[in-house]
Amino acid sequence: MDATQLPPFIQPGDRVVLFDGVCKLCNGWAKFLVRHDRARLFKLCSVQSAEGQAILQWFGLPTDHLETMGYVEGSALLVRSDAVLRIVAQLPAPWRWAAWLRVLPRGLRDWAYDRIALNRYRLFGRYDSCLLPSADHAGRFLQG
């Protein structure tokens, strides 16, 4: 694949998880990935970062509010339950076993996903600003 066809800041072979950097649930998901992605398959990118904003623009998504997590692999973007299931399928067992949920109809999966995503601040809270990666997260975040 020609690198000019890739979203900004994405290199061939990158697998990038876009997440809401002020959402406590989303930050928990990012920390979960850092802890369980022992093979370091995924790079993390806050949608509030310059890199995240550029990627959202490239895919034609809103840059001021994104009600879903995104997963970028090459020039493809997955969102909602498809993104979550594609990510967990690449994690070691037992986490990859959750990918069997793919057998459920997408409409049902996305309905459940949306119930949590649309209420995430009320249910889990939010930070006043994006959290900065800690030293143990070195190399785990997409950087321009």
PDB file of C-alpha atoms in Angstrom:
ATOM      1  CA  MET A   1       0.000   0.000   0.000  1.00  0.00           C
ATOM      2  CA  ASP A   2       1.254   3.458  -0.885  1.00  0.00           C
ATOM      3  CA  ALA A   3       1.865   5.545   2.260  1.00  0.00           C
ATOM      4  CA  THR A   4       0.118   8.523   0.625  1.00  0.00           C
ATOM      5  CA  GLN A   5      -3.146   6.560   1.001  1.00  0.00           C
ATOM      6  CA  LEU A   6      -2.747   6.274   4.752  1.00  0.00           C
ATOM      7  CA  PRO A   7      -4.263   8.711   7.251  1.00  0.00           C
ATOM      8  CA  PRO A   8      -1.912  11.353   8.663  1.00  0.00           C
ATOM      9  CA  PHE A   9       0.682  10.084  11.169  1.00  0.00           C
ATOM     10  CA  ILE A  10      -0.166   6.438  10.352  1.00  0.00           C
ATOM     11  CA  GLN A  11       2.701   4.298   9.082  1.00  0.00           C
ATOM     12  CA  PRO A  12       2.295   1.013   7.187  1.00  0.00           C
ATOM     13  CA  GLY A  13       1.500  -1.730   9.682  1.00  0.00           C
ATOM     14  CA  ASP A  14       0.265   0.644  12.408  1.00  0.00           C
ATOM     15  CA  ARG A  15      -2.783  -0.330  14.432  1.00  0.00           C
ATOM     16  CA  VAL A  16      -4.082   2.777  16.160  1.00  0.00           C
ATOM     17  CA  VAL A  17      -6.770   2.977  18.837  1.00  0.00           C
ATOM     18  CA  LEU A  18      -8.463   6.390  18.935  1.00  0.00           C
ATOM     19  CA  PHE A  19     -10.000   7.195  22.305  1.00  0.00           C
ATOM     20  CA  ASP A  20     -11.519  10.122  24.204  1.00  0.00           C
ATOM     21  CA  GLY A  21      -8.664  11.424  26.334  1.00  0.00           C
ATOM     22  CA  VAL A  22     -10.888  13.142  28.916  1.00  0.00           C
ATOM     23  CA  CYS A  23     -13.223  10.173  29.446  1.00  0.00           C
ATOM     24  CA  LYS A  24     -12.362   8.099  32.528  1.00  0.00           C
ATOM     25  CA  LEU A  25     -13.803   4.930  30.957  1.00  0.00           C
ATOM     26  CA  CYS A  26     -11.831   5.487  27.743  1.00  0.00           C
ATOM     27  CA  ASN A  27      -8.621   6.115  29.698  1.00  0.00           C
ATOM     28  CA  GLY A  28      -9.281   2.891  31.574  1.00  0.00           C
ATOM     29  CA  TRP A  29      -9.563   1.109  28.209  1.00  0.00           C
ATOM     30  CA  ALA A  30      -6.250   2.645  27.088  1.00  0.00           C
ATOM     31  CA  LYS A  31      -4.561   1.516  30.319  1.00  0.00           C
ATOM     32  CA  PHE A  32      -6.075  -1.959  29.867  1.00  0.00           C
ATOM     33  CA  LEU A  33      -4.539  -2.145  26.387  1.00  0.00           C
ATOM     34  CA  VAL A  34      -1.131  -1.019  27.638  1.00  0.00           C
ATOM     35  CA  ARG A  35      -1.262  -3.723  30.304  1.00  0.00           C
ATOM     36  CA  HIS A  36      -2.567  -6.601  28.158  1.00  0.00           C
ATOM     37  CA  ASP A  37      -1.100  -5.848  24.719  1.00  0.00           C
ATOM     38  CA  ARG A  38       2.183  -7.552  25.567  1.00  0.00           C
ATOM     39  CA  ALA A  39       3.110  -7.824  21.878  1.00  0.00           C
ATOM     40  CA  ARG A  40       2.736  -4.021  21.563  1.00  0.00           C
ATOM     41  CA  LEU A  41       0.492  -4.367  18.539  1.00  0.00           C
ATOM     42  CA  PHE A  42      -1.463  -1.186  19.196  1.00  0.00           C
ATOM     43  CA  LYS A  43      -0.607   2.479  19.388  1.00  0.00           C
ATOM     44  CA  LEU A  44      -2.918   4.760  21.321  1.00  0.00           C
ATOM     45  CA  CYS A  45      -4.080   8.187  20.215  1.00  0.00           C
ATOM     46  CA  SER A  46      -6.332  10.616  22.037  1.00  0.00           C
ATOM     47  CA  VAL A  47      -8.900  12.235  19.749  1.00  0.00           C
ATOM     48  CA  GLN A  48      -8.055  15.562  21.409  1.00  0.00           C
ATOM     49  CA  SER A  49      -4.389  15.382  20.314  1.00  0.00           C
ATOM     50  CA  ALA A  50      -3.158  17.036  17.116  1.00  0.00           C
ATOM     51  CA  GLU A  51      -2.617  13.566  15.635  1.00  0.00           C
ATOM     52  CA  GLY A  52      -6.094  12.423  16.650  1.00  0.00           C
ATOM     53  CA  GLN A  53      -7.692  15.553  15.212  1.00  0.00           C
ATOM     54  CA  ALA A  54      -5.889  15.066  11.889  1.00  0.00           C
ATOM     55  CA  ILE A  55      -6.966  11.424  11.681  1.00  0.00           C
ATOM     56  CA  LEU A  56     -10.594  12.304  12.465  1.00  0.00           C
ATOM     57  CA  GLN A  57     -10.535  14.983   9.745  1.00  0.00           C
ATOM     58  CA  TRP A  58      -9.029  12.535   7.244  1.00  0.00           C
ATOM     59  CA  PHE A  59     -11.928  10.132   7.825  1.00  0.00           C
ATOM     60  CA  GLY A  60     -14.494  12.965   7.751  1.00  0.00           C
ATOM     61  CA  LEU A  61     -15.471  12.508  11.406  1.00  0.00           C
ATOM     62  CA  PRO A  62     -16.403  15.327  13.796  1.00  0.00           C
ATOM     63  CA  THR A  63     -13.410  16.784  15.620  1.00  0.00           C
ATOM     64  CA  ASP A  64     -15.338  18.510  18.415  1.00  0.00           C
ATOM     65  CA  HIS A  65     -17.198  15.459  19.743  1.00  0.00           C
ATOM     66  CA  LEU A  66     -16.801  11.815  18.898  1.00  0.00           C
ATOM     67  CA  GLU A  67     -19.272   9.429  20.469  1.00  0.00           C
ATOM     68  CA  THR A  68     -17.309   6.280  19.649  1.00  0.00           C
ATOM     69  CA  MET A  69     -13.919   4.728  19.925  1.00  0.00           C
ATOM     70  CA  GLY A  70     -12.106   4.226  16.632  1.00  0.00           C
ATOM     71  CA  TYR A  71      -9.614   1.675  15.436  1.00  0.00           C
ATOM     72  CA  VAL A  72      -7.407   2.429  12.425  1.00  0.00           C
ATOM     73  CA  GLU A  73      -5.627  -0.371  10.610  1.00  0.00           C
ATOM     74  CA  GLY A  74      -3.962   0.834   7.426  1.00  0.00           C
ATOM     75  CA  SER A  75      -6.480   3.030   5.650  1.00  0.00           C
ATOM     76  CA  ALA A  76      -9.486   1.308   7.267  1.00  0.00           C
ATOM     77  CA  LEU A  77     -11.454   2.711  10.194  1.00  0.00           C
ATOM     78  CA  LEU A  78     -13.624   0.581  12.443  1.00  0.00           C
ATOM     79  CA  VAL A  79     -15.907   2.121  15.042  1.00  0.00           C
ATOM     80  CA  ARG A  80     -18.201   1.048  17.876  1.00  0.00           C
ATOM     81  CA  SER A  81     -18.492  -2.681  18.547  1.00  0.00           C
ATOM     82  CA  ASP A  82     -16.600  -3.647  15.377  1.00  0.00           C
ATOM     83  CA  ALA A  83     -13.577  -1.703  16.676  1.00  0.00           C
ATOM     84  CA  VAL A  84     -13.709  -3.242  20.156  1.00  0.00           C
ATOM     85  CA  LEU A  85     -14.092  -6.788  18.843  1.00  0.00           C
ATOM     86  CA  ARG A  86     -11.291  -6.397  16.276  1.00  0.00           C
ATOM     87  CA  ILE A  87      -8.972  -5.158  19.021  1.00  0.00           C
ATOM     88  CA  VAL A  88      -9.788  -7.852  21.596  1.00  0.00           C
ATOM     89  CA  ALA A  89      -9.443 -10.548  18.907  1.00  0.00           C
ATOM     90  CA  GLN A  90      -5.749  -9.603  18.680  1.00  0.00           C
ATOM     91  CA  LEU A  91      -5.086  -9.715  22.428  1.00  0.00           C
ATOM     92  CA  PRO A  92      -3.862 -12.837  24.204  1.00  0.00           C
ATOM     93  CA  ALA A  93      -6.288 -15.266  25.815  1.00  0.00           C
ATOM     94  CA  PRO A  94      -8.545 -14.953  27.707  1.00  0.00           C
ATOM     95  CA  TRP A  95      -9.312 -11.486  26.304  1.00  0.00           C
ATOM     96  CA  ARG A  96      -9.455 -12.665  22.680  1.00  0.00           C
ATOM     97  CA  TRP A  97     -12.290 -15.021  23.576  1.00  0.00           C
ATOM     98  CA  ALA A  98     -14.613 -12.005  23.829  1.00  0.00           C
ATOM     99  CA  ALA A  99     -14.376 -11.736  20.034  1.00  0.00           C
ATOM    100  CA  TRP A 100     -17.005 -14.494  19.789  1.00  0.00           C
ATOM    101  CA  LEU A 101     -19.522 -11.687  20.446  1.00  0.00           C
ATOM    102  CA  ARG A 102     -19.100 -10.950  16.733  1.00  0.00           C
ATOM    103  CA  VAL A 103     -21.745 -13.628  16.098  1.00  0.00           C
ATOM    104  CA  LEU A 104     -24.350 -11.254  17.544  1.00  0.00           C
ATOM    105  CA  PRO A 105     -26.004  -8.946  15.007  1.00  0.00           C
ATOM    106  CA  ARG A 106     -24.108  -5.650  14.625  1.00  0.00           C
ATOM    107  CA  GLY A 107     -27.283  -3.682  15.352  1.00  0.00           C
ATOM    108  CA  LEU A 108     -27.609  -5.330  18.746  1.00  0.00           C
ATOM    109  CA  ARG A 109     -23.903  -4.968  19.536  1.00  0.00           C
ATOM    110  CA  ASP A 110     -23.865  -1.305  18.525  1.00  0.00           C
ATOM    111  CA  TRP A 111     -27.063  -0.579  20.463  1.00  0.00           C
ATOM    112  CA  ALA A 112     -25.391  -1.909  23.638  1.00  0.00           C
ATOM    113  CA  TYR A 113     -22.161  -0.033  22.807  1.00  0.00           C
ATOM    114  CA  ASP A 114     -24.074   3.220  22.273  1.00  0.00           C
ATOM    115  CA  ARG A 115     -25.886   2.940  25.627  1.00  0.00           C
ATOM    116  CA  ILE A 116     -22.511   3.037  27.369  1.00  0.00           C
ATOM    117  CA  ALA A 117     -20.745   5.465  25.013  1.00  0.00           C
ATOM    118  CA  LEU A 118     -23.483   8.096  25.094  1.00  0.00           C
ATOM    119  CA  ASN A 119     -23.628   8.011  28.905  1.00  0.00           C
ATOM    120  CA  ARG A 120     -19.926   7.480  29.639  1.00  0.00           C
ATOM    121  CA  TYR A 121     -19.299  10.842  31.337  1.00  0.00           C
ATOM    122  CA  ARG A 122     -22.351  10.490  33.570  1.00  0.00           C
ATOM    123  CA  LEU A 123     -21.576   6.866  34.451  1.00  0.00           C
ATOM    124  CA  PHE A 124     -17.781   7.008  34.778  1.00  0.00           C
ATOM    125  CA  GLY A 125     -16.816  10.693  34.928  1.00  0.00           C
ATOM    126  CA  ARG A 126     -14.402  12.828  33.001  1.00  0.00           C
ATOM    127  CA  TYR A 127     -11.094  14.574  33.476  1.00  0.00           C
ATOM    128  CA  ASP A 128     -10.697  18.327  33.083  1.00  0.00           C
ATOM    129  CA  SER A 129      -8.002  17.762  30.463  1.00  0.00           C
ATOM    130  CA  CYS A 130      -6.328  14.919  28.610  1.00  0.00           C
ATOM    131  CA  LEU A 131      -4.053  12.807  30.728  1.00  0.00           C
ATOM    132  CA  LEU A 132      -0.469  12.687  29.565  1.00  0.00           C
ATOM    133  CA  PRO A 133       1.160   9.311  28.958  1.00  0.00           C
ATOM    134  CA  SER A 134       3.298   8.143  31.866  1.00  0.00           C
ATOM    135  CA  ALA A 135       6.863   6.859  31.556  1.00  0.00           C
ATOM    136  CA  ASP A 136       5.687   3.227  31.489  1.00  0.00           C
ATOM    137  CA  HIS A 137       3.666   4.063  28.372  1.00  0.00           C
ATOM    138  CA  ALA A 138       6.727   5.055  26.339  1.00  0.00           C
ATOM    139  CA  GLY A 139       6.293   4.218  22.686  1.00  0.00           C
ATOM    140  CA  ARG A 140       2.640   3.260  23.152  1.00  0.00           C
ATOM    141  CA  PHE A 141       1.179   6.552  21.879  1.00  0.00           C
ATOM    142  CA  LEU A 142       1.064   7.722  18.283  1.00  0.00           C
ATOM    143  CA  GLN A 143       3.345  10.693  17.820  1.00  0.00           C
ATOM    144  CA  GLY A 144       3.672  13.055  14.898  1.00  0.00           C
TER     145      GLY A 144
END
